[in-house]
Short mmCIF file of C-alpha atoms in Angstrom, two decimals:
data_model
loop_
_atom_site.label_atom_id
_atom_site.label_comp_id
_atom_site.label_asym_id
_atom_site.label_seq_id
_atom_site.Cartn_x
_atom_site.Cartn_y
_atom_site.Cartn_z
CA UNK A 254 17.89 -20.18 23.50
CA UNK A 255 20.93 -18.71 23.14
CA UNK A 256 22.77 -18.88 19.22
CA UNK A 257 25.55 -21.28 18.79
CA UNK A 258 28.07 -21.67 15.98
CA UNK A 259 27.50 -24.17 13.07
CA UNK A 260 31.09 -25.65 11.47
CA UNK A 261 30.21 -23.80 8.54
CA UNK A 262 30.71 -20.52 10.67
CA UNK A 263 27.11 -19.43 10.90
CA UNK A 264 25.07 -19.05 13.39
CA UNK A 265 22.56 -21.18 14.58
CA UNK A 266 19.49 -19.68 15.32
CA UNK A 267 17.12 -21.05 17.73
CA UNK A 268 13.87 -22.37 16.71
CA UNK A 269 10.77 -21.71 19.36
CA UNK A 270 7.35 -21.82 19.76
CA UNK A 271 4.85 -19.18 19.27
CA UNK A 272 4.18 -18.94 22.81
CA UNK A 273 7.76 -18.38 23.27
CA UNK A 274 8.14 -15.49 21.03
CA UNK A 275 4.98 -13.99 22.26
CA UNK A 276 6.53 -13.63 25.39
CA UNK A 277 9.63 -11.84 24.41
CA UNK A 278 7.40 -8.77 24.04
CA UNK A 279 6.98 -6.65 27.27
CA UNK A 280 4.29 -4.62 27.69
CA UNK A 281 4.83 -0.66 26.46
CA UNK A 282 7.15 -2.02 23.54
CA UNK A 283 7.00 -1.17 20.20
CA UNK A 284 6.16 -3.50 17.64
CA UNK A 285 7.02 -4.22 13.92
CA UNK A 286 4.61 -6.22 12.42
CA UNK A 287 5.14 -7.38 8.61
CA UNK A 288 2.64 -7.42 6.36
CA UNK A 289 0.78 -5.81 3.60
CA UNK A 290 -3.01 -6.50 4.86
CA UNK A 291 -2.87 -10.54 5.74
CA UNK A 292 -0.36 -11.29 3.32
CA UNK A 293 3.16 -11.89 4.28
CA UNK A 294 1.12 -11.23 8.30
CA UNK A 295 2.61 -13.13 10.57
CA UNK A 296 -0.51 -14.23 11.92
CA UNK A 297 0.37 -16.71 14.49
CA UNK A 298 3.23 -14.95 16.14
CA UNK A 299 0.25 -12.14 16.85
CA UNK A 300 -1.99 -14.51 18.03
CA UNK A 301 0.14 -16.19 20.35
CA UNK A 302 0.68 -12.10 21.56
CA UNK A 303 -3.05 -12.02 21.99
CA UNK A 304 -3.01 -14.77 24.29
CA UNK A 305 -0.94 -12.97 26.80
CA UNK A 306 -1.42 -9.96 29.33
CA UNK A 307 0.89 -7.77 27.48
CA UNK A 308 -0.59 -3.97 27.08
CA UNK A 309 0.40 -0.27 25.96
CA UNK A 310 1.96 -1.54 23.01
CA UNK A 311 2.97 0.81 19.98
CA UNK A 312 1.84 -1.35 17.21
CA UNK A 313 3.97 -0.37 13.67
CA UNK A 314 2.46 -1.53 10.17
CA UNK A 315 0.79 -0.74 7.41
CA UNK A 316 -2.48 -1.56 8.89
CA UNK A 317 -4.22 -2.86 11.88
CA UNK A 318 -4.84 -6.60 10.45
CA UNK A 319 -8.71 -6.89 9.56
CA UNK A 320 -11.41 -7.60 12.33
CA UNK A 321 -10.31 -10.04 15.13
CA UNK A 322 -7.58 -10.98 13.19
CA UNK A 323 -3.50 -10.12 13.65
CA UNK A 324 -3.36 -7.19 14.48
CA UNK A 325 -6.97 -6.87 14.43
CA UNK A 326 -6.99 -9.32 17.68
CA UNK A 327 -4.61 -7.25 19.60
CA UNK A 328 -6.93 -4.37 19.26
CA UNK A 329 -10.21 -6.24 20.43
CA UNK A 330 -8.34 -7.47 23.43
CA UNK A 331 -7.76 -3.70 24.27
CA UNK A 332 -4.18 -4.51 23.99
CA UNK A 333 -3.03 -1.70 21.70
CA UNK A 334 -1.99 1.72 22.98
CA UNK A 335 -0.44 3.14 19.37
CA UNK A 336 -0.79 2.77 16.05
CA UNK A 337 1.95 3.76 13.30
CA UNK A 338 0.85 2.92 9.54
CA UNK A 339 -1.03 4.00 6.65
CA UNK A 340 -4.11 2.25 6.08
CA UNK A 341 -5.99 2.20 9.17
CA UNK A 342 -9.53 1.87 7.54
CA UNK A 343 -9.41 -1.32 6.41
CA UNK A 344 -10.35 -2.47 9.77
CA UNK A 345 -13.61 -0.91 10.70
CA UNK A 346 -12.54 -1.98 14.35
CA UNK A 347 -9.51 0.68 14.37
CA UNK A 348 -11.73 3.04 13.07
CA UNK A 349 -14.32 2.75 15.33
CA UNK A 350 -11.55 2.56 18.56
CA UNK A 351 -9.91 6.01 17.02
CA UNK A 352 -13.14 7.67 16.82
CA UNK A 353 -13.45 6.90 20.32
CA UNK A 354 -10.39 7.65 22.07
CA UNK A 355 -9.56 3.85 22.66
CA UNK A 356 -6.40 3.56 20.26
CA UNK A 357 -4.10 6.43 19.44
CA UNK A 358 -3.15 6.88 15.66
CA UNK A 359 -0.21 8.27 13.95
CA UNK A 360 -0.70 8.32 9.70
CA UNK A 361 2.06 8.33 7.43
CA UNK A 362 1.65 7.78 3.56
CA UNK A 363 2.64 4.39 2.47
CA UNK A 364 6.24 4.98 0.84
CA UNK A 365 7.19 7.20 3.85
CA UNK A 366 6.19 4.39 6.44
CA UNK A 367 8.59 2.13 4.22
CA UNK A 368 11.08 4.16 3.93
CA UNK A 369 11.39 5.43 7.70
CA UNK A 370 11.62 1.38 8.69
CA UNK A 371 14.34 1.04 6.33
CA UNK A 372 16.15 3.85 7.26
CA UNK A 373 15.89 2.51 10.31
CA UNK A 374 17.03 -0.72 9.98
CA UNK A 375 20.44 1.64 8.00
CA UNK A 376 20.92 3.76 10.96
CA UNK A 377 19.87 6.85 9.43
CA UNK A 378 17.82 9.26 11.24
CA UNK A 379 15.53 10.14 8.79
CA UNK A 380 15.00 11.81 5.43
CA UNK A 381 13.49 14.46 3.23
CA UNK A 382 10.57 13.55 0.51
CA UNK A 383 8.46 15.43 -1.38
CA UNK A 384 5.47 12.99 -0.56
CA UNK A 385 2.87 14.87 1.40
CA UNK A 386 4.00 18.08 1.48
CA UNK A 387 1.78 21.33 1.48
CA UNK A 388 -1.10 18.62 3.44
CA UNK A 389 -2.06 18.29 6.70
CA UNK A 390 -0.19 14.60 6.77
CA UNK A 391 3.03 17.03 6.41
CA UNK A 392 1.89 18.70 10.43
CA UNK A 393 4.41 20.21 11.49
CA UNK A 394 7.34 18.86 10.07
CA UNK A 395 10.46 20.31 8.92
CA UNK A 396 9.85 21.55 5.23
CA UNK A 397 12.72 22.52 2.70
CA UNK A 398 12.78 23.30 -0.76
CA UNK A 399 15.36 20.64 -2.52
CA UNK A 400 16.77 20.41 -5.72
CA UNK A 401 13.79 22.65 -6.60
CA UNK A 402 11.17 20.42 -4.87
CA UNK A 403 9.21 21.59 -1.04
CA UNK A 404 10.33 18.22 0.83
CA UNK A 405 8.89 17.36 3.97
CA UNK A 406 11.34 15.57 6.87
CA UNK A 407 10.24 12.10 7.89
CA UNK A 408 12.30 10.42 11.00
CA UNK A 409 13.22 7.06 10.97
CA UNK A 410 11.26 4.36 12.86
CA UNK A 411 12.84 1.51 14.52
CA UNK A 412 10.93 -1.11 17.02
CA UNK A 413 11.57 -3.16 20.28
CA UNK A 414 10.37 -6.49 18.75
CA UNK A 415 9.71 -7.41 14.92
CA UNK A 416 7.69 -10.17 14.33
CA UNK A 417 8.18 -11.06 10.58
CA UNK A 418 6.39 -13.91 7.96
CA UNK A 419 9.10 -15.12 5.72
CA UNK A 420 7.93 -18.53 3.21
CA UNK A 421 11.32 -20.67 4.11
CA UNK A 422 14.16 -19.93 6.61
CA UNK A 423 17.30 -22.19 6.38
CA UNK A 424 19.17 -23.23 10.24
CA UNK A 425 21.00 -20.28 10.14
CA UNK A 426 17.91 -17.48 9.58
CA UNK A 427 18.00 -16.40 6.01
CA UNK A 428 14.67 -16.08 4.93
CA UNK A 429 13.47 -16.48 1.14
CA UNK A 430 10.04 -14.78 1.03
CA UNK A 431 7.44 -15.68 -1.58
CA UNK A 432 5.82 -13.60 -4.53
CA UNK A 433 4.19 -10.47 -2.72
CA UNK A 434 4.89 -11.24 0.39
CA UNK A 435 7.83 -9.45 1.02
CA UNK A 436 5.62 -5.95 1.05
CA UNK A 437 6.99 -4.47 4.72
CA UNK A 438 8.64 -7.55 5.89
CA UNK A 439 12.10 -7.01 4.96
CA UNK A 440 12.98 -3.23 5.91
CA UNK A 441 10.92 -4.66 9.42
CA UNK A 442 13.50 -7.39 9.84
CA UNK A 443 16.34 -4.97 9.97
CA UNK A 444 14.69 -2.20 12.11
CA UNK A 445 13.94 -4.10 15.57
CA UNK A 446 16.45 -4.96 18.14
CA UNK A 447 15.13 -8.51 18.21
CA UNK A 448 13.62 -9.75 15.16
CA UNK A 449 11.54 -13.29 15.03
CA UNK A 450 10.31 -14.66 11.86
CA UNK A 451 7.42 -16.74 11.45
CA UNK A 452 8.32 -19.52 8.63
CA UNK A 453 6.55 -22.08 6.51
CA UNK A 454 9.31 -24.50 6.19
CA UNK A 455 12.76 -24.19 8.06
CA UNK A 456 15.21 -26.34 5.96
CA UNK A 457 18.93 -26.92 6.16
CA UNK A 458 21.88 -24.11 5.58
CA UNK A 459 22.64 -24.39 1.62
CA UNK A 460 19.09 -25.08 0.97
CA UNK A 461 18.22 -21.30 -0.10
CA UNK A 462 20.96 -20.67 -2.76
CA UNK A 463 22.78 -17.40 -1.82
CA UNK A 464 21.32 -15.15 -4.71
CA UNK A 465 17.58 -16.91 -3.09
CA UNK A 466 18.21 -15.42 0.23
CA UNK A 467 16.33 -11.49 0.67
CA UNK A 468 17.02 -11.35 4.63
CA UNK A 469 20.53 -12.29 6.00
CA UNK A 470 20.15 -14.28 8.83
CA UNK A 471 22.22 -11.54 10.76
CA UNK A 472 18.98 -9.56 11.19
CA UNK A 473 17.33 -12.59 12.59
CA UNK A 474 17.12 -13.54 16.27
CA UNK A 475 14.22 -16.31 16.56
CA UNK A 476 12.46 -18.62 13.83
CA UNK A 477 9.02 -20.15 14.54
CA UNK A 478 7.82 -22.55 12.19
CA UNK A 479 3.78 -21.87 11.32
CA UNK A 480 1.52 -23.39 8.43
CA UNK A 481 -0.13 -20.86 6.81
CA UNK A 482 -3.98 -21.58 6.14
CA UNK A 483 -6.46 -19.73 4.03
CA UNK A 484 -8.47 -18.59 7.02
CA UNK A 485 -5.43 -16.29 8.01
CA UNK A 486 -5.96 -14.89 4.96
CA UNK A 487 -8.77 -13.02 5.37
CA UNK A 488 -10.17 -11.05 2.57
CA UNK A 489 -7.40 -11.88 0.43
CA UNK A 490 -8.22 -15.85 0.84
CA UNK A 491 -9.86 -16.02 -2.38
CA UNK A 492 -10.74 -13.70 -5.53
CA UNK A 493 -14.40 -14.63 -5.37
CA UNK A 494 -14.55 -12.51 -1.89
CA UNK A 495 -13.23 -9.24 -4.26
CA UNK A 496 -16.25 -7.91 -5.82
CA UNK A 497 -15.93 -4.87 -8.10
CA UNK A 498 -18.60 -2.56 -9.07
CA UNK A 499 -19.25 -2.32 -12.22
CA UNK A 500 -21.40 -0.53 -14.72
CA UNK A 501 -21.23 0.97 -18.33
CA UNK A 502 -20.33 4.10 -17.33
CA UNK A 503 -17.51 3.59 -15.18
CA UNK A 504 -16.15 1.14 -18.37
CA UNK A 505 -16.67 3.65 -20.55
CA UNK A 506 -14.25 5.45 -18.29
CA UNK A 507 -11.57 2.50 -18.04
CA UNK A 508 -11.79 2.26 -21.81
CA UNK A 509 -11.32 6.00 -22.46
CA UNK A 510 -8.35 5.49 -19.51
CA UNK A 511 -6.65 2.80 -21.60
CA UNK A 512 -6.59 4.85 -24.41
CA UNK A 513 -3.54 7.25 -22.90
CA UNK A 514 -1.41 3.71 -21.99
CA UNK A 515 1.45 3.26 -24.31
CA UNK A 516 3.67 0.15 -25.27
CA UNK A 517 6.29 0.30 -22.73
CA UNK A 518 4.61 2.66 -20.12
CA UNK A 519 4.87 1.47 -16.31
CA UNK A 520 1.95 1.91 -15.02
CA UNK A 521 0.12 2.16 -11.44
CA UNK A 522 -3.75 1.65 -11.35
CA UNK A 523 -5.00 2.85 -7.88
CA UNK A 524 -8.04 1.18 -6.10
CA UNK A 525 -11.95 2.09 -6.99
CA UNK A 526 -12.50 2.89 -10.79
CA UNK A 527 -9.13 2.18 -11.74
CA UNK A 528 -8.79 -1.30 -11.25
CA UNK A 529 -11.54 -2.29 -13.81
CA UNK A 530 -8.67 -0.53 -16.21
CA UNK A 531 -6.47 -4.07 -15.62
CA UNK A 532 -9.49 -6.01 -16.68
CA UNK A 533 -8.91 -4.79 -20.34
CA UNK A 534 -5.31 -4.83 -20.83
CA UNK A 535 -4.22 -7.30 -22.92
CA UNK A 536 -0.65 -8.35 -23.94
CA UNK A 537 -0.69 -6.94 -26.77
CA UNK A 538 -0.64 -3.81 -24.92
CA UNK A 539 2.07 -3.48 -23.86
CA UNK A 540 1.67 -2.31 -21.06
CA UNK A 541 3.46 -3.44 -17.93
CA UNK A 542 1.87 -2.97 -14.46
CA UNK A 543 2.93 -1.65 -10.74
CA UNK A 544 1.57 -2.34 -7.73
CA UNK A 545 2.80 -0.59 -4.90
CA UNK A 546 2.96 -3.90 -2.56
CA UNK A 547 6.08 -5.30 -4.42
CA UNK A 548 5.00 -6.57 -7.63
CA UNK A 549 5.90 -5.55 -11.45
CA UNK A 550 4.26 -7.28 -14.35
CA UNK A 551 0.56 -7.63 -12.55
CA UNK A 552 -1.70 -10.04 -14.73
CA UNK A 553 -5.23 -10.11 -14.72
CA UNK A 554 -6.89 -11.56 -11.42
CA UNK A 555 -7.27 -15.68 -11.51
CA UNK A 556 -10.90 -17.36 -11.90
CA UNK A 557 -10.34 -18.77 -8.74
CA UNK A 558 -7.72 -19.07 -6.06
CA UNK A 559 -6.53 -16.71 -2.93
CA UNK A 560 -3.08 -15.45 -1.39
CA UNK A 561 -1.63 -18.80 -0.81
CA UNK A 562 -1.40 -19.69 -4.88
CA UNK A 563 -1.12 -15.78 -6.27
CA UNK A 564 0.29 -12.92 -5.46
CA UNK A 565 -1.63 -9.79 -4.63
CA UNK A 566 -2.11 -5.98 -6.34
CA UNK A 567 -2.30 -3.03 -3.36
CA UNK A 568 -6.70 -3.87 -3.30
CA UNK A 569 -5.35 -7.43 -1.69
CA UNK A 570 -6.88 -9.00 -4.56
CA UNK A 571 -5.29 -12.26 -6.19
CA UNK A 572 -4.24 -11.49 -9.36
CA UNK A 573 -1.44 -13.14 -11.89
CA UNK A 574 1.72 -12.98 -12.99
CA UNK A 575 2.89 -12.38 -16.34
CA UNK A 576 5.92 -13.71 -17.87
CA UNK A 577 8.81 -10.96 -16.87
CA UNK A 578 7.29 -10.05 -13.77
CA UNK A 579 9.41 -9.70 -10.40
CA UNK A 580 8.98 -9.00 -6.48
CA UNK A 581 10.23 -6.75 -4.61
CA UNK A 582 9.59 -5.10 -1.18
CA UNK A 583 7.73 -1.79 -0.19
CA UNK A 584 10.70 0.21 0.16
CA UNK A 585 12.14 -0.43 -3.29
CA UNK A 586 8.30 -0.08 -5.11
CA UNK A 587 7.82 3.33 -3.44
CA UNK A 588 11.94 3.87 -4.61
CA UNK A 589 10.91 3.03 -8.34
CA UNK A 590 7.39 5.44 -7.62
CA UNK A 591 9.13 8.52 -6.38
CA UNK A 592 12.22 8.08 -8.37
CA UNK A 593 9.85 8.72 -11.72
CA UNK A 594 9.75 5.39 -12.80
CA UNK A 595 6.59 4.81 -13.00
CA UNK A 596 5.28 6.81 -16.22
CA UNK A 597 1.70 6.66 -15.41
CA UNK A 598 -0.76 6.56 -12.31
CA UNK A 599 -4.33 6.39 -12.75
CA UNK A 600 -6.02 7.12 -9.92
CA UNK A 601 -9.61 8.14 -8.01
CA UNK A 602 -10.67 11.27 -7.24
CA UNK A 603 -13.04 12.68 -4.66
CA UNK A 604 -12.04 16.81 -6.21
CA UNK A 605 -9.82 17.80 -8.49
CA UNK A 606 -9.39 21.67 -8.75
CA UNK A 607 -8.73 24.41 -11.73
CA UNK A 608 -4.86 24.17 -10.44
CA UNK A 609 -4.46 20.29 -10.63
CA UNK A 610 -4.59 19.74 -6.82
CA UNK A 611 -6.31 16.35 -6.11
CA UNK A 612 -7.75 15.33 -3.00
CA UNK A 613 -8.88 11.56 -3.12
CA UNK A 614 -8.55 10.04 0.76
CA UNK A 615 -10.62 11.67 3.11
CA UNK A 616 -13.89 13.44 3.47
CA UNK A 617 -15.71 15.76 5.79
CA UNK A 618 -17.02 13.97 9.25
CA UNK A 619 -14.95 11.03 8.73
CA UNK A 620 -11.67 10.02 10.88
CA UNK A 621 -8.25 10.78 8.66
CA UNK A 622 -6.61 6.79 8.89
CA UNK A 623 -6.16 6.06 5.29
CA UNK A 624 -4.24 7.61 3.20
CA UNK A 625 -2.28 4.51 1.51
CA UNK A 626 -0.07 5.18 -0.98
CA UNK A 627 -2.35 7.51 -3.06
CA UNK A 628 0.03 10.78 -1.87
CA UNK A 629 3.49 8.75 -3.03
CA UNK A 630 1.61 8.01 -6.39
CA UNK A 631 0.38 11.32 -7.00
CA UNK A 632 3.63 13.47 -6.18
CA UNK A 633 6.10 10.41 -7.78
CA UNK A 634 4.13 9.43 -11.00
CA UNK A 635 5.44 10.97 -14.58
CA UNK A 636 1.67 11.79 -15.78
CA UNK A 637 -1.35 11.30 -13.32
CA UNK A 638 -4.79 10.75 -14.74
CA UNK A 639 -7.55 10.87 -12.40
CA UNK A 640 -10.88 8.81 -12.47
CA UNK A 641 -14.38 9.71 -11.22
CA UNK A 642 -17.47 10.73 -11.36
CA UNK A 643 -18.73 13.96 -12.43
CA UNK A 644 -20.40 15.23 -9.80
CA UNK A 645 -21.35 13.36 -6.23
CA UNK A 646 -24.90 11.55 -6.08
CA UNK A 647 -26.83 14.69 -4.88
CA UNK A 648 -25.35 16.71 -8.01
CA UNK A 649 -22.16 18.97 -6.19
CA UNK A 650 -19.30 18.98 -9.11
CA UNK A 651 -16.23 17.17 -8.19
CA UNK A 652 -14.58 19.59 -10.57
CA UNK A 653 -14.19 22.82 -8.29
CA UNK A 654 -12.61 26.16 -8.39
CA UNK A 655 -10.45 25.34 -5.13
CA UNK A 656 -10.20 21.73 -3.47
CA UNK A 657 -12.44 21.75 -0.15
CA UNK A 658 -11.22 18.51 1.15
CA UNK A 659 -7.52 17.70 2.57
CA UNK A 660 -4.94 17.65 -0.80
CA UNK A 661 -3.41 14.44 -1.79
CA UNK A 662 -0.96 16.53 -3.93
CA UNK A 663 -0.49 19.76 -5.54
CA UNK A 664 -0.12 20.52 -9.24
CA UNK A 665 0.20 16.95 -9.79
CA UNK A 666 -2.70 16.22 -12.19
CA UNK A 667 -2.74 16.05 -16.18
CA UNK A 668 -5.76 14.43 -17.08
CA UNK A 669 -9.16 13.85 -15.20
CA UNK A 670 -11.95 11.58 -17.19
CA UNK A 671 -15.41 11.38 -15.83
CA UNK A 672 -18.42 10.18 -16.62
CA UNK A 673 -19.18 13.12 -18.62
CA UNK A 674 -16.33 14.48 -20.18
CA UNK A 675 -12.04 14.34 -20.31
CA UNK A 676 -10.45 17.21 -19.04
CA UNK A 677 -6.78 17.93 -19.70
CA UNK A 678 -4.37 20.59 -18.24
CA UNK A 679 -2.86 22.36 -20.57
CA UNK A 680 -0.60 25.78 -20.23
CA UNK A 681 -1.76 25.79 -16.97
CA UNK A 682 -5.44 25.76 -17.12
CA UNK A 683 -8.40 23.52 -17.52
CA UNK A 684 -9.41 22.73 -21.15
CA UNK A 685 -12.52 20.25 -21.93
CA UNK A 686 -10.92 17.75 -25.44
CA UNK A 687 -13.64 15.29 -25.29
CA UNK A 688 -17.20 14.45 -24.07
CA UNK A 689 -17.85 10.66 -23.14
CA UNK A 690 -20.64 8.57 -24.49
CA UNK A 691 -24.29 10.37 -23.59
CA UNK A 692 -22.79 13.23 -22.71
CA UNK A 693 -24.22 17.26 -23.69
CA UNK A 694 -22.07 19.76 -23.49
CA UNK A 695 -24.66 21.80 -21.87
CA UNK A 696 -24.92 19.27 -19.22
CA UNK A 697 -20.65 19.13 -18.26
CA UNK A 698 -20.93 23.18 -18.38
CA UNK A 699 -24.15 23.28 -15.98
CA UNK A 700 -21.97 20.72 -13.73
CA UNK A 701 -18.65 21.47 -13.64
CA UNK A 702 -17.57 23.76 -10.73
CA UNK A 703 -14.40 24.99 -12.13
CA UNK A 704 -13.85 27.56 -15.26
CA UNK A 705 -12.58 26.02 -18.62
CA UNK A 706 -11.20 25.97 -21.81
CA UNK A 707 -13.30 24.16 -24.61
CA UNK A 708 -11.37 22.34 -27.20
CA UNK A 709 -13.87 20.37 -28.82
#
């Protein structure tokens, strides 16, 4: 299995089986695994791993696969020691096996898990970001105020073993990946000591035109060839398996919402409330949408079709392209986020307080394994405009004095629309500008927690 020279100088790498790669992993190894939920997973090269007796492994991605599935397998088969990522509860399996001492879990905010793999993968030992800090995700980690900024040190991350999903790999291992599925795979293919990528179609050197290829086959070890199905897919196998709630009042929110986008803004709509935001942008508009998975220029989501015909926002649902759009990977998207490119996030909120903290990932009896890429968003964005409801379902306001639950950032917010009412920061403090539809203003002053202005 060992490389050999081609006559056009390049190396040849060696194709194997799935079985094969699966045992190149040793048990108490850490392991890259690409991926941004099922798409770009490669699934096979993980199931081949869970047909072995390898243990104690330090499993690195964003999440744990979904139930019995990728990643998701390893775990049921007790074969996971570690696990490095950011989005732990979309598998109600981790969750469960954290809660219970049967899987150890380290969280890092989305950006900050892409950037430490490709720092990686550069040989840098780590770097300084302003993305968590003054929360408990920051621990104890060096913090230093930079350019102005508190910045919170994040070391690099680099694995044993990377098992990658690439969409075509030519003889010589440059992989072309396809639409969104680039997400974590390509700072993973440079941060392992031996890298094997999982391929759709392997196809002759000079195949994938040079500006085509996004991983140079010197990062690549091992190719496996694997035919993606939909059933690998798993919740992202088809839009009909999305469902969104909606009712009036939460559109009356997404309307009032779309009302601050302007021609020209990039804009990031986080999961929950926000995403019913996309459903009314039209292209006349204007207005061109992030998604923190790789993708700019997000469309509306297709009538029908999954992963394997569309590419996906950051809720894994199926959505379109429109004409302009482009792919990129995780590292670069969380780049454009926290180098203030993006002009507007609209987010959720669980509590937003009188001095613009916002705390929107975890609550009170509940394990802390999913934090996302809410904290990247919220410290990176130009202007951050929160959506929720007005007060929880037993009546406590979500508009408080002091945040109660762990920050997501500090200072960050401008705008927060309820159900009720639109709240904007202004020289510092809270002023009510608007009610929303059926709303008294006796009723937002009986149930907001927080002092305010009125500017009525």
């Amino acid at each position: 299995m060992t490389a050999t020279a081609t006559p056009a100088g390049l190396k040849h790498v060696p194709v194997i089986t799935a079985p094969e790669a699966a045992a190149l992993v040793k048990s108490g190894q850490t392991l890259l695994v690409g991926g941004f939920g099922m798409t770009g997973n490669p699934v096979h090269l993980v199931h081949a791993l869970a047909e072995t007796d390898v243990r104690d492994l330090t499993y690195v991605a964003n999440n744990v696969g979904e139930a019995g599935l990728s990643g998701g397998r390893l775990l049921r088969n007790g074969q996971l020691r570690r696990a490095i990522g950011s989005f732990f509860t979309s598998n109600r399996e981790a969750v469960a096996a954290a809660q219970e001492g049967r899987l150890e879990v380290q969280l890092i905010p989305q950006g900050s898990l892409a950037e430490a793999l490709r720092a990686g993968g550069a040989g840098i030992g780590g770097f300084y970001t302003p993305t968590a800090a003054g929360t408990v995700i920051a621990g104890d980690a060096d913090v230093r105020v930079l350019n102005g900024r508190e910045m919170v040190f994040v070391p690099a991350l680099r694995g044993d073993v990377a098992f990658v999903r690439a969409w075509r790999a030519d003889e010589a291992g440059n992989l072309q990946y396809r639409l969104t599925e680039q997400n974590f795979n390509r700072a993973m293919a440079t941060a392992a000591d031996l890298v094997v990528a999982e391929v759709e179609e392997i196809v002759p050197v000079g195949t994938i035109p040079p500006e085509g290829v996004h991983t140079p086959g010197l990062y690549v070890d091992y190719l496996v060839q694997a035919t993606l199905t939909a059933e690998a897919l798993g919740s992202s196998a088809d839009v009909k398996g999305s469902a969104k709630k909606v009712d009036e009042a939460r559109m009356h929110m997404a309307r009032r919402a779309l009302q601050e986008l302007r021609r020209g803004d990039v804009v990031n709509l986080g999961i929950g409330i926000p995403t019913l935001v996309a459903d009314l942008i039209t292209p006349e508009h204007g207005v061109n949408l992030h998604t923190e998975n790789g993708m700019l220029g997000v469309g509306p989501a297709p009538e029908q079709g999954g992963a394997l015909d569309y590419p996906v926002n950051a809720g894994k649902i199926p959505v379109t392209a429109l004409p302009g759009a482009s792919y990129f990977d995780s590292a670069d998207s969380f780049g454009m986020i926290r180098g203030g490119h993006v002009d507007v996030a609209v987010m959720g909120g669980l509590q937003v307080d009188a001095q613009a903290n916002l705390a929107n990932w975890a609550v009170p009896g509940k394990p802390l394994l999913g934090v996302g890429g809410a904290m990247d968003l919220a410290s990176g964005a130009r202007r951050l405009i929160v959506l929720m409801t007005h007060t929880d379902p037993d009546g406590t306001p979500k508009v408080v004095p002091e945040c109660t639950l762990p920050l997501t950032s500090r200072g960050a917010v401008n705008m927060i629309i309820t159900d009720r009412a639109v709240f904007e920061f202004r020289q510092g403090g809270l002023t009510l500008t608007e009610l929303m539809p059926g709303a008294t203003l006796d009723e937002v002053r009986a149930s907001t927690g927080a002092p305010f202005a009125e500017a009525l």
